mmCIF file of C-alpha atoms and ligand atoms in Angstrom:
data_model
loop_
_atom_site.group_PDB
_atom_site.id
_atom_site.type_symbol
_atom_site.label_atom_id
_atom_site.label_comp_id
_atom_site.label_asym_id
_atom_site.label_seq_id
_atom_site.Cartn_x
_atom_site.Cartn_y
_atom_site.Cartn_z
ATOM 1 C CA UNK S 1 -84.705 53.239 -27.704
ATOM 2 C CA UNK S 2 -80.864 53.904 -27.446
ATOM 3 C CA UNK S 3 -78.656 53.728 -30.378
ATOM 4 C CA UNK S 4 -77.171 50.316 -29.360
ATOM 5 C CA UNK S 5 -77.398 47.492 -32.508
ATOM 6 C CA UNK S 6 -77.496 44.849 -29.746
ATOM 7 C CA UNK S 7 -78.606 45.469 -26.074
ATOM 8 C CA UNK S 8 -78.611 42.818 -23.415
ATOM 9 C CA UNK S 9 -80.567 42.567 -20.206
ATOM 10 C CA UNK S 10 -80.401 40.379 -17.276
ATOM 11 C CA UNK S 11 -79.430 38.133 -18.966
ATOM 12 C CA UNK S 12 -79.568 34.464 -16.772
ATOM 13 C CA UNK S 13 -78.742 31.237 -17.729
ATOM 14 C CA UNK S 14 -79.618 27.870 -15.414
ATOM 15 C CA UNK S 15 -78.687 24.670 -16.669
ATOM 16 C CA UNK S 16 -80.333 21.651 -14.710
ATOM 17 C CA UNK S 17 -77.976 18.666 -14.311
ATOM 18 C CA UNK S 18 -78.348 15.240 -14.623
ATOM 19 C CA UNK S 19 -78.654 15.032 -10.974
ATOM 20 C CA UNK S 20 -81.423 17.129 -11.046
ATOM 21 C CA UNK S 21 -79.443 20.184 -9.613
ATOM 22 C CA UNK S 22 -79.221 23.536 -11.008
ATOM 23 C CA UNK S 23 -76.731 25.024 -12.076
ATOM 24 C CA UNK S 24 -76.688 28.567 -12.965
ATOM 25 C CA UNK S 25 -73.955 29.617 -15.478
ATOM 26 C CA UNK S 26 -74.776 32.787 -16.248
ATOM 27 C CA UNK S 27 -76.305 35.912 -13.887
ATOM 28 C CA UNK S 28 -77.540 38.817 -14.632
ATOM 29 C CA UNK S 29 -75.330 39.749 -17.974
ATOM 30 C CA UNK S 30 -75.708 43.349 -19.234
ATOM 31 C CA UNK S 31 -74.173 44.853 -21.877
ATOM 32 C CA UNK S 32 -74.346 46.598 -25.394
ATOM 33 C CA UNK S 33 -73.158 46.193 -28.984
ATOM 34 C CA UNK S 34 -72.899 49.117 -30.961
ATOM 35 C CA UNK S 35 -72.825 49.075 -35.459
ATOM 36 C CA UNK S 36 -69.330 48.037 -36.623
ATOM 37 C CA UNK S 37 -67.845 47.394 -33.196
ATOM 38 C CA UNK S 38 -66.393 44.583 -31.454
ATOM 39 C CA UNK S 39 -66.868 44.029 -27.856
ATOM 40 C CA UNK S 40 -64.416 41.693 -26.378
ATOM 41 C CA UNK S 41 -65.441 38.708 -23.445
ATOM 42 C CA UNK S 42 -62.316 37.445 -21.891
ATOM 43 C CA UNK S 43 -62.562 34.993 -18.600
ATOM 44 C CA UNK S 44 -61.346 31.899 -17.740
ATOM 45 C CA UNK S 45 -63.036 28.388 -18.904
ATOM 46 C CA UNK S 46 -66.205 27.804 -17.614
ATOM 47 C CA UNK S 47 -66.873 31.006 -16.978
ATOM 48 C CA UNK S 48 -69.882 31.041 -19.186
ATOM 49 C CA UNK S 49 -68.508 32.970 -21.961
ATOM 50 C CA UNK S 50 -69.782 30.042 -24.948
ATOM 51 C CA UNK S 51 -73.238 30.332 -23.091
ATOM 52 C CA UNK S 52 -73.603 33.751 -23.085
ATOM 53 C CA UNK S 53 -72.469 33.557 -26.964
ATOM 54 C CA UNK S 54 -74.810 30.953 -27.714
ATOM 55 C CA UNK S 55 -77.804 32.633 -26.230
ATOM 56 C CA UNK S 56 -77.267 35.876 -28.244
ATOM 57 C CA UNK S 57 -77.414 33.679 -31.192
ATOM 58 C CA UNK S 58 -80.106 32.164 -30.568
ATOM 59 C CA UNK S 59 -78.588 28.840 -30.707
ATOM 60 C CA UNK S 60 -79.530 28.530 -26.702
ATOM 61 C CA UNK S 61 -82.609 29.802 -25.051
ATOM 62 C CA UNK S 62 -81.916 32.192 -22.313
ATOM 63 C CA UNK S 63 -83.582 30.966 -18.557
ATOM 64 C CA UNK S 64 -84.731 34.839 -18.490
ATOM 65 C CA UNK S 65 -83.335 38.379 -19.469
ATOM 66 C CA UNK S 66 -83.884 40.455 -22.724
ATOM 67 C CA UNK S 67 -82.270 40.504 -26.133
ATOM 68 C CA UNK S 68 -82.805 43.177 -28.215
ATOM 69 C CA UNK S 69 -81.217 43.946 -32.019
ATOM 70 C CA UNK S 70 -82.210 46.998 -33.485
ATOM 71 C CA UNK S 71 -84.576 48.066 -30.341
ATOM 72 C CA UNK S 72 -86.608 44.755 -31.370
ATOM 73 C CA UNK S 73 -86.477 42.127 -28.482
ATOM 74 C CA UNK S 74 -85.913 38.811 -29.722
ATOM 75 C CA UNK S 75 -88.933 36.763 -27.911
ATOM 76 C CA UNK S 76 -89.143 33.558 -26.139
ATOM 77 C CA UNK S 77 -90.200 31.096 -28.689
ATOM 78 C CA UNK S 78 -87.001 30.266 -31.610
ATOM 79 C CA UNK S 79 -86.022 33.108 -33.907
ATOM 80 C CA UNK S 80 -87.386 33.184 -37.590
ATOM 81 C CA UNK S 81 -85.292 32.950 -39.726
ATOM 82 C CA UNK S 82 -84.953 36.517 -40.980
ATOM 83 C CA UNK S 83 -83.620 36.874 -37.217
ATOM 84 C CA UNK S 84 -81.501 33.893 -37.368
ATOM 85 C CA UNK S 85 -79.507 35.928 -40.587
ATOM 86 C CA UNK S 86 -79.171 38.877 -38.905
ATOM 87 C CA UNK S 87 -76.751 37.146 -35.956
ATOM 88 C CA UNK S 88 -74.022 34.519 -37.119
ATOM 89 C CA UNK S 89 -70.967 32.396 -35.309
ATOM 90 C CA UNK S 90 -67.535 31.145 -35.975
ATOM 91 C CA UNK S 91 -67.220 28.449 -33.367
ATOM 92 C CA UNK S 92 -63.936 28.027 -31.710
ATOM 93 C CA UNK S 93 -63.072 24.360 -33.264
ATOM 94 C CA UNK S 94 -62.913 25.110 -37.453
ATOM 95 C CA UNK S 95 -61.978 21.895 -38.484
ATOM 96 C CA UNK S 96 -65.690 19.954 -36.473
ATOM 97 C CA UNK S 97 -67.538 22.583 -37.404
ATOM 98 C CA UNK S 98 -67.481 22.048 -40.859
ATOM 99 C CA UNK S 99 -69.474 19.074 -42.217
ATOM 100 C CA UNK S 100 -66.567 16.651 -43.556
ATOM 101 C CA UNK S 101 -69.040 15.334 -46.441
ATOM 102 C CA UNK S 102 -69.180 18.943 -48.080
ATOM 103 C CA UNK S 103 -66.779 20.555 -50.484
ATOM 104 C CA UNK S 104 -65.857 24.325 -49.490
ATOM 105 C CA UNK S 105 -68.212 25.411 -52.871
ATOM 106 C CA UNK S 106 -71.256 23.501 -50.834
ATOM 107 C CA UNK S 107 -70.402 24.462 -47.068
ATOM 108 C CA UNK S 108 -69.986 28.343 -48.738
ATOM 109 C CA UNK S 109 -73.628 27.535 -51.089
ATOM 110 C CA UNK S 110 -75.316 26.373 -47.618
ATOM 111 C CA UNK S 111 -76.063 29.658 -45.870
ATOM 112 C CA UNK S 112 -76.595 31.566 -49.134
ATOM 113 C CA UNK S 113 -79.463 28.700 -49.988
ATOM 114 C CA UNK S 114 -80.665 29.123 -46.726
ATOM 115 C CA UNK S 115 -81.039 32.675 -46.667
ATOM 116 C CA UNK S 116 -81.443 33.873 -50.034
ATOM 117 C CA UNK S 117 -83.176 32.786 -52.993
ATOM 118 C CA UNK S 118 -80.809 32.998 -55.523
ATOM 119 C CA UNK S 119 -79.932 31.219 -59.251
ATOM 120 C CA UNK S 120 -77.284 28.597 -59.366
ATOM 121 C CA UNK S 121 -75.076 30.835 -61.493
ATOM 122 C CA UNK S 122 -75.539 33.752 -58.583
ATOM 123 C CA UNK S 123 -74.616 31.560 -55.809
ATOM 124 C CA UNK S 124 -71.295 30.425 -57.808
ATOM 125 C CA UNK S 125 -70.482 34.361 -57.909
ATOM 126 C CA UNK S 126 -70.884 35.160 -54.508
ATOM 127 C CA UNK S 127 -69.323 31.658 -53.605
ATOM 128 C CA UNK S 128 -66.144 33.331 -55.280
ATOM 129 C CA UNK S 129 -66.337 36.281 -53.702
ATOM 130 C CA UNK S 130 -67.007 35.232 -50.304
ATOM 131 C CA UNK S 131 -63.253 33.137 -51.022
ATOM 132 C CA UNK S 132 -61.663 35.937 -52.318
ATOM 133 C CA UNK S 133 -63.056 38.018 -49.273
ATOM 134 C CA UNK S 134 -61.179 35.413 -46.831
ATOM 135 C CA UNK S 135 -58.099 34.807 -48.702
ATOM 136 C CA UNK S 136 -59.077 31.344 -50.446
ATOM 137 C CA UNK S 137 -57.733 30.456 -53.723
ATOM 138 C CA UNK S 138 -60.961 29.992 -56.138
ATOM 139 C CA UNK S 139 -59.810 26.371 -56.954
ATOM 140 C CA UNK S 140 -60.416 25.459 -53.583
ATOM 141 C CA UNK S 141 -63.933 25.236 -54.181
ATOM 142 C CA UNK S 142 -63.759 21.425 -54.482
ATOM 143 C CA UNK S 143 -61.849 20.589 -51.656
ATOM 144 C CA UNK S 144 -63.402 18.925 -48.406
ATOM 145 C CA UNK S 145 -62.599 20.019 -45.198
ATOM 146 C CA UNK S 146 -59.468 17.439 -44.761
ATOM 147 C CA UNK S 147 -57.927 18.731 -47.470
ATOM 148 C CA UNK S 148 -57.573 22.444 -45.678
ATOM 149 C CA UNK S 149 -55.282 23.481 -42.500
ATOM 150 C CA UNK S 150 -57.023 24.524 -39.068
ATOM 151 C CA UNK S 151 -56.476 28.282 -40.438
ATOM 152 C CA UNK S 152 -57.968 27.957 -43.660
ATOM 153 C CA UNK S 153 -61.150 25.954 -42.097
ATOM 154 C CA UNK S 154 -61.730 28.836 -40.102
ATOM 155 C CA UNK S 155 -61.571 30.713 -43.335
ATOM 156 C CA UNK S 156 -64.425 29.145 -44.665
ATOM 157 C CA UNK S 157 -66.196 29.035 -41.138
ATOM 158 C CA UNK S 158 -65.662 33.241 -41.749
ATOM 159 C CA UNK S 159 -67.254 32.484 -45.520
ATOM 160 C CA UNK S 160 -69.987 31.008 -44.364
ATOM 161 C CA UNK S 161 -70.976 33.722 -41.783
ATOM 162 C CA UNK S 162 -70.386 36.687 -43.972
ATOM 163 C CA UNK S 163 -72.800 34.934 -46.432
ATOM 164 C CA UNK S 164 -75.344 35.759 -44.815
ATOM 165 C CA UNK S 165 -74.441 39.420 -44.512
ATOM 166 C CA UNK S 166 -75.206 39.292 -41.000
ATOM 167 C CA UNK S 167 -74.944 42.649 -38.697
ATOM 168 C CA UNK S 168 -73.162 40.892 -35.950
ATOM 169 C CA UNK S 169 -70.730 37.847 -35.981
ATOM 170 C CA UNK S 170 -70.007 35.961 -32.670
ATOM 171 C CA UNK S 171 -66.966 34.856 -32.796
ATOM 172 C CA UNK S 172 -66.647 31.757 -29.739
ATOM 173 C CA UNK S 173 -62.353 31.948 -29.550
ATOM 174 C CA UNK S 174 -62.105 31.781 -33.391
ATOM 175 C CA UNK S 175 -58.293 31.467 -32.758
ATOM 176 C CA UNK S 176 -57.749 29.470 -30.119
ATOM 177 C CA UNK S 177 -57.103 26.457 -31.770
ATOM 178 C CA UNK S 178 -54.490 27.921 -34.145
ATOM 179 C CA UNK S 179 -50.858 28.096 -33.924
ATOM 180 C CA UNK S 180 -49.667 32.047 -33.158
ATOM 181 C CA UNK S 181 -48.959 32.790 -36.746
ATOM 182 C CA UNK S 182 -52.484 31.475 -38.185
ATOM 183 C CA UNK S 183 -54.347 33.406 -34.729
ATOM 184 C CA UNK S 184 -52.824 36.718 -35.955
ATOM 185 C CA UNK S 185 -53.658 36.159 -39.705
ATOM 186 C CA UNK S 186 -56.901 35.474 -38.934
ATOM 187 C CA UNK S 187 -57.426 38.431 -36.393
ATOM 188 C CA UNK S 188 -55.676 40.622 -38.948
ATOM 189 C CA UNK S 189 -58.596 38.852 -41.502
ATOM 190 C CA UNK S 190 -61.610 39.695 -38.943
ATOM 191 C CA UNK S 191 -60.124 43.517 -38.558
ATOM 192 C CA UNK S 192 -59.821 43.951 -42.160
ATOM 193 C CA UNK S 193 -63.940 42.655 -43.026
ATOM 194 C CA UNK S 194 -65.026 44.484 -39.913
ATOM 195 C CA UNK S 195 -63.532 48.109 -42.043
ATOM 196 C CA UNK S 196 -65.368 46.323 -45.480
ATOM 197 C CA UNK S 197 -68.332 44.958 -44.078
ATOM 198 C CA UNK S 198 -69.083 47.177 -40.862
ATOM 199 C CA UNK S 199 -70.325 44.157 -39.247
ATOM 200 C CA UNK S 200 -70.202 44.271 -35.362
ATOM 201 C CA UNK S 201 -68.018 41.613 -33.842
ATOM 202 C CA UNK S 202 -68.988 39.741 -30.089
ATOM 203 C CA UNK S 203 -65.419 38.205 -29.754
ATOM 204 C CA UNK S 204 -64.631 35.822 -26.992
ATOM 205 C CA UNK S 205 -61.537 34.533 -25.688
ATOM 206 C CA UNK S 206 -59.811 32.931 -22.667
ATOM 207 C CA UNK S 207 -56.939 35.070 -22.690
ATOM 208 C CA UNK S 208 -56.281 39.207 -22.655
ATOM 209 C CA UNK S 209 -53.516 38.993 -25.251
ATOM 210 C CA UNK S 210 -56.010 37.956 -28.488
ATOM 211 C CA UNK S 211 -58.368 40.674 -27.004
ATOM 212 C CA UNK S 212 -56.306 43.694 -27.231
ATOM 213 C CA UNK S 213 -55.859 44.145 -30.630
ATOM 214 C CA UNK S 214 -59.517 43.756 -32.039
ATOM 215 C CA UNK S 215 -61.801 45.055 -29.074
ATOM 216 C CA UNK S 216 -63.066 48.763 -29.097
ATOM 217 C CA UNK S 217 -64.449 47.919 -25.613
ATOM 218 C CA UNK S 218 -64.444 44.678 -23.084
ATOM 219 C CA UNK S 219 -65.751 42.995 -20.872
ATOM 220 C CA UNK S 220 -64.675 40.500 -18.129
ATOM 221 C CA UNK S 221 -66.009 37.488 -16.910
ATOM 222 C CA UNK S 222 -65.904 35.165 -13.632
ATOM 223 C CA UNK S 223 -68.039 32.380 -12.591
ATOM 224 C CA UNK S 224 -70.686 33.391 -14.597
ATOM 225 C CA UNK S 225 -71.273 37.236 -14.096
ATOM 226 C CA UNK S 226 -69.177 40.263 -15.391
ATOM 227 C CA UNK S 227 -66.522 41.362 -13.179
ATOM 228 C CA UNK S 228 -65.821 44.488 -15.443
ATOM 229 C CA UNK S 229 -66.031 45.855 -18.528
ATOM 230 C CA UNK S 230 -65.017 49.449 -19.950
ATOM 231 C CA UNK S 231 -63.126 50.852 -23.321
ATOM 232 C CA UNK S 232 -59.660 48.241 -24.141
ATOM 233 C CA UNK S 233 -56.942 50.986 -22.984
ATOM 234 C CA UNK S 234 -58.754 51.402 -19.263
ATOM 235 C CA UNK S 235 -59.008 47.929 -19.067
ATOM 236 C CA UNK S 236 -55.665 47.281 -19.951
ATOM 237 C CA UNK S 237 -54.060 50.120 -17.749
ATOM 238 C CA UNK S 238 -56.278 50.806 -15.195
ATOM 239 C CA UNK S 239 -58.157 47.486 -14.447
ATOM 240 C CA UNK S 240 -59.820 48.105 -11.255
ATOM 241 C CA UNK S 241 -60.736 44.263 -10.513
ATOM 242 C CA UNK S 242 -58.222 41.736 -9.108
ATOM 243 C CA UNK S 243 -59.456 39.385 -11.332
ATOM 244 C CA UNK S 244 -58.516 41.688 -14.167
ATOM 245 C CA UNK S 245 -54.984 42.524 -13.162
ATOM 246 C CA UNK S 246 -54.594 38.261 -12.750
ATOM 247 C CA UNK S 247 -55.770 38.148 -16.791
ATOM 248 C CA UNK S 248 -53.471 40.493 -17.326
ATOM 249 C CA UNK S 249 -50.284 39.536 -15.500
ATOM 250 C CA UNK S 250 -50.955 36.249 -17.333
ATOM 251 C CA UNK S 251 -50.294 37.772 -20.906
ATOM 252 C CA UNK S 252 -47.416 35.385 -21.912
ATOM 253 C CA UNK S 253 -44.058 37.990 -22.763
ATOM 254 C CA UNK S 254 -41.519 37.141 -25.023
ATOM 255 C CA UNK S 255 -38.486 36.461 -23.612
ATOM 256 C CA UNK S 256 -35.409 38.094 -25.855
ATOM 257 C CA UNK S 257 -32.713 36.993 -23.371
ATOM 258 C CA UNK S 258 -29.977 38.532 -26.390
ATOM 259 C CA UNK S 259 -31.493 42.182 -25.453
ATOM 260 C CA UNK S 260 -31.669 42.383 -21.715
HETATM 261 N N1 ADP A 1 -75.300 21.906 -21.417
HETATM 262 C C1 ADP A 1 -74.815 22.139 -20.205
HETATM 263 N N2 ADP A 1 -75.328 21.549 -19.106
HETATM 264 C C2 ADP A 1 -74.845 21.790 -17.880
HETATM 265 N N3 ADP A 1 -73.820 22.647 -17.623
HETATM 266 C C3 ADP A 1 -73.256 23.265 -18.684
HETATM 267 C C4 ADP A 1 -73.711 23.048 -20.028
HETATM 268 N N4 ADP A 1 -72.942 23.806 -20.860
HETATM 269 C C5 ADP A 1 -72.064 24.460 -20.085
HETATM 270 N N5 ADP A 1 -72.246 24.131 -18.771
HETATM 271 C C6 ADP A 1 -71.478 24.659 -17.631
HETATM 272 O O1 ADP A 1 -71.675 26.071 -17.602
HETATM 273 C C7 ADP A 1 -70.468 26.716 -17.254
HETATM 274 C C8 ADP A 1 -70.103 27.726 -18.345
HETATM 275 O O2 ADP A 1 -69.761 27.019 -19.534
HETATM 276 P P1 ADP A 1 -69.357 27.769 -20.868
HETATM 277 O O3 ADP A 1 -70.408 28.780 -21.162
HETATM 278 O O4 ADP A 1 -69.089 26.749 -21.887
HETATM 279 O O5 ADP A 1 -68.031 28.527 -20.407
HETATM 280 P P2 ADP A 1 -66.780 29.079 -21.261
HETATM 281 O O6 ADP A 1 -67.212 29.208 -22.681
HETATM 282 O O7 ADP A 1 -66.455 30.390 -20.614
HETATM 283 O O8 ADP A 1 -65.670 28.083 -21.074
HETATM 284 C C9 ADP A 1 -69.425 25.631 -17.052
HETATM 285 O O9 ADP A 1 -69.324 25.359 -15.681
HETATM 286 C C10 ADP A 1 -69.996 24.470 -17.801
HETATM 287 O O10 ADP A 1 -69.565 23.255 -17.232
HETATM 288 MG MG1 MG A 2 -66.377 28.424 -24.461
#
C-alpha cells in the first residue's frame, strides 16, 4: 500500500447510447490523491472530466478499473454509506443543485442527519458553524435558495459538503458559473478550508486559468484519456503536450492598453 489517500486504476467508463452504440468516455484513467491536496483536471467539454468525477464519488459506477481510499478499494456493488461520507461534491451549477423547497438551515441539517446522529440543538450548532466557516451571515438560515446569489449558493453547496467532514471534496467547476469576482472569492474560500480542514480537493475545470492557483499537481484531459499530468509549475512552463500548450495559450490576458 502506498501513501496515496485516493488511488485510481484503469479507470474506464462506456456509456451505451440510445442507439445501442457504445460510447466510451473515459479510458484507462490513472492517477493519485494525496491528504490535504488538490489535484487539478482541466480539458475541454466532453472530455469526460464530470464522469471521471462522478465515478470517484460514487455517484456513477465505473465500466471497470479500481478505486481505492485509504488502500481500501471501493467494490462493485453501491458504497455504504460510511463510504459515501468519506467522498463529497460541489456540482458546477449552485443555484439547481440546491433543493428550492429547503431553507439554507435544512439544506445545511440534511447531510449532518444523514451522516450523524445528532440532537436538534447539536445540529443548530454545527449548522452555524458550517455558515460561519463559508462566510454566511447566521440569519440566513431561513432563506431559500432564491433568496441567495449564484456565489452564496455555492456557499452553502461548500456547507453542505464540509458537513460531512469528508476527506476529499470533488469539486465539478465549482466556479464556472460565477462572474470573475465571485470565482476568485470562492477559490480564495476553498484554499482557505483546505489549510483548516486538510481535506483533499479533486478540482475540475474547463480552463487552465482557475487551475493555477489551487492545484498542487494536474492533470490534463482529451477525449476521454489523460494527455498529461505533473506538479502545476511544469505544467504551466514546460507542458510537453500540444494539447497543453493550446489550454494554455487560451488563458484569457488582460489587456491594459494605458501601459503598453
Ligand atoms: N449519460 C450519458 N450517456 C451517454 N453519453 C454521456 C453521458 N454522460 C456523458 N456522456 C458523454 O461522455 C462524454 C464526457 O462527458 P462529461 O464527462 O460530462 O465531460 P466533461 O465533464 O469533461 O464536459 C461526452 O461526450 C458526453 O456527451
Ligand atoms: Mg462536466
Amino acid at each position: 500500500m502506498s501513501g496515496f489517500l485516493l488511488e485510481i486504476a484503469g479507470l474506464n467508463k462506456v456509456y451505451r447510447t440510445r442507439g445501442g452504440a457504445d460510447f466510451a468516455a473515459v479510458r484507462d484513467v490513472s492517477f493519485q490523491l494525496g491528504a490535504g491536496e488538490t489535484l487539478g483536471i482541466v480539458g475541454e467539454s466532453g472530455s469526460g472530466k464530470t464522469t471521471v468525477a462522478k465515478m470517484v464519488a460514487g455517484m456513477l459506477p465505473a465500466t471497470s478499473g479500481r478505486i481505492a481510499l485509504g488502500g481500501k478499494a471501493f467494490g462493485k456493488s453501491g458504497r455504504s454509506r460510511a463510504d459515501k461520507k468519506k467522498i463529497q461534491y460541489i456540482f458546477q451549477d449552485p443555484v439547481s443543485s440546491l433543493n428550492p423547497r429547503l431553507k439554507v438551515r435544512d439544506l445545511i441539517a440534511e447531510p449532518l442527519k444523514l451522516y450523524f446522529k445528532l440532537p436538534p440543538g447539536e445540529i443548530d450548532k454545527r449548522v452555524d458553524a458550517l455558515l460561519a466557516d463559508v462566510g454566511l451571515p447566521r440569519d440566513y438560515r431561513s432563506r431559500y435558495p432564491k433568496e441567495l446569489s449564484g456565489g452564496q449558493c455555492q456557499r452553502v453547496g461548500i456547507a453542505r459538503a464540509l458537513a460531512a467532514e469528508p476527506s476529499i471534496i470533488v469539486c465539478d467547476e465549482p466556479t464556472s458559473a460565477l462572474d470573475m469576482t465571485i470565482q476568485s472569492q470562492i477559490l480564495e474560500l476553498l484554499k482557505q478550508l483546505q489549510l483548516q480542514k486538510g481535506v483533499s480537493y479533486l478540482f475540475i475545470a474547463h480552463g487552465l486559468e482557475v487551475i493555477y492557483s489551487i492545484s498542487h499537481r494536474v492533470l490534463v484531459m482529451k477525449d476521454g484519456e489523460i494527455v498529461e499530468q505533473g506538479d502545476t509549475r511544469s505544467i504551466f512552463h514546460r507542458p510537453r503536450h500540444g494539447y497543453t500548450q493550446s489550454l494554455i495559450g487560451a488563458i484569457p490576458r488582460i489587456p491594459f492598453p494605458a501601459f503598453e
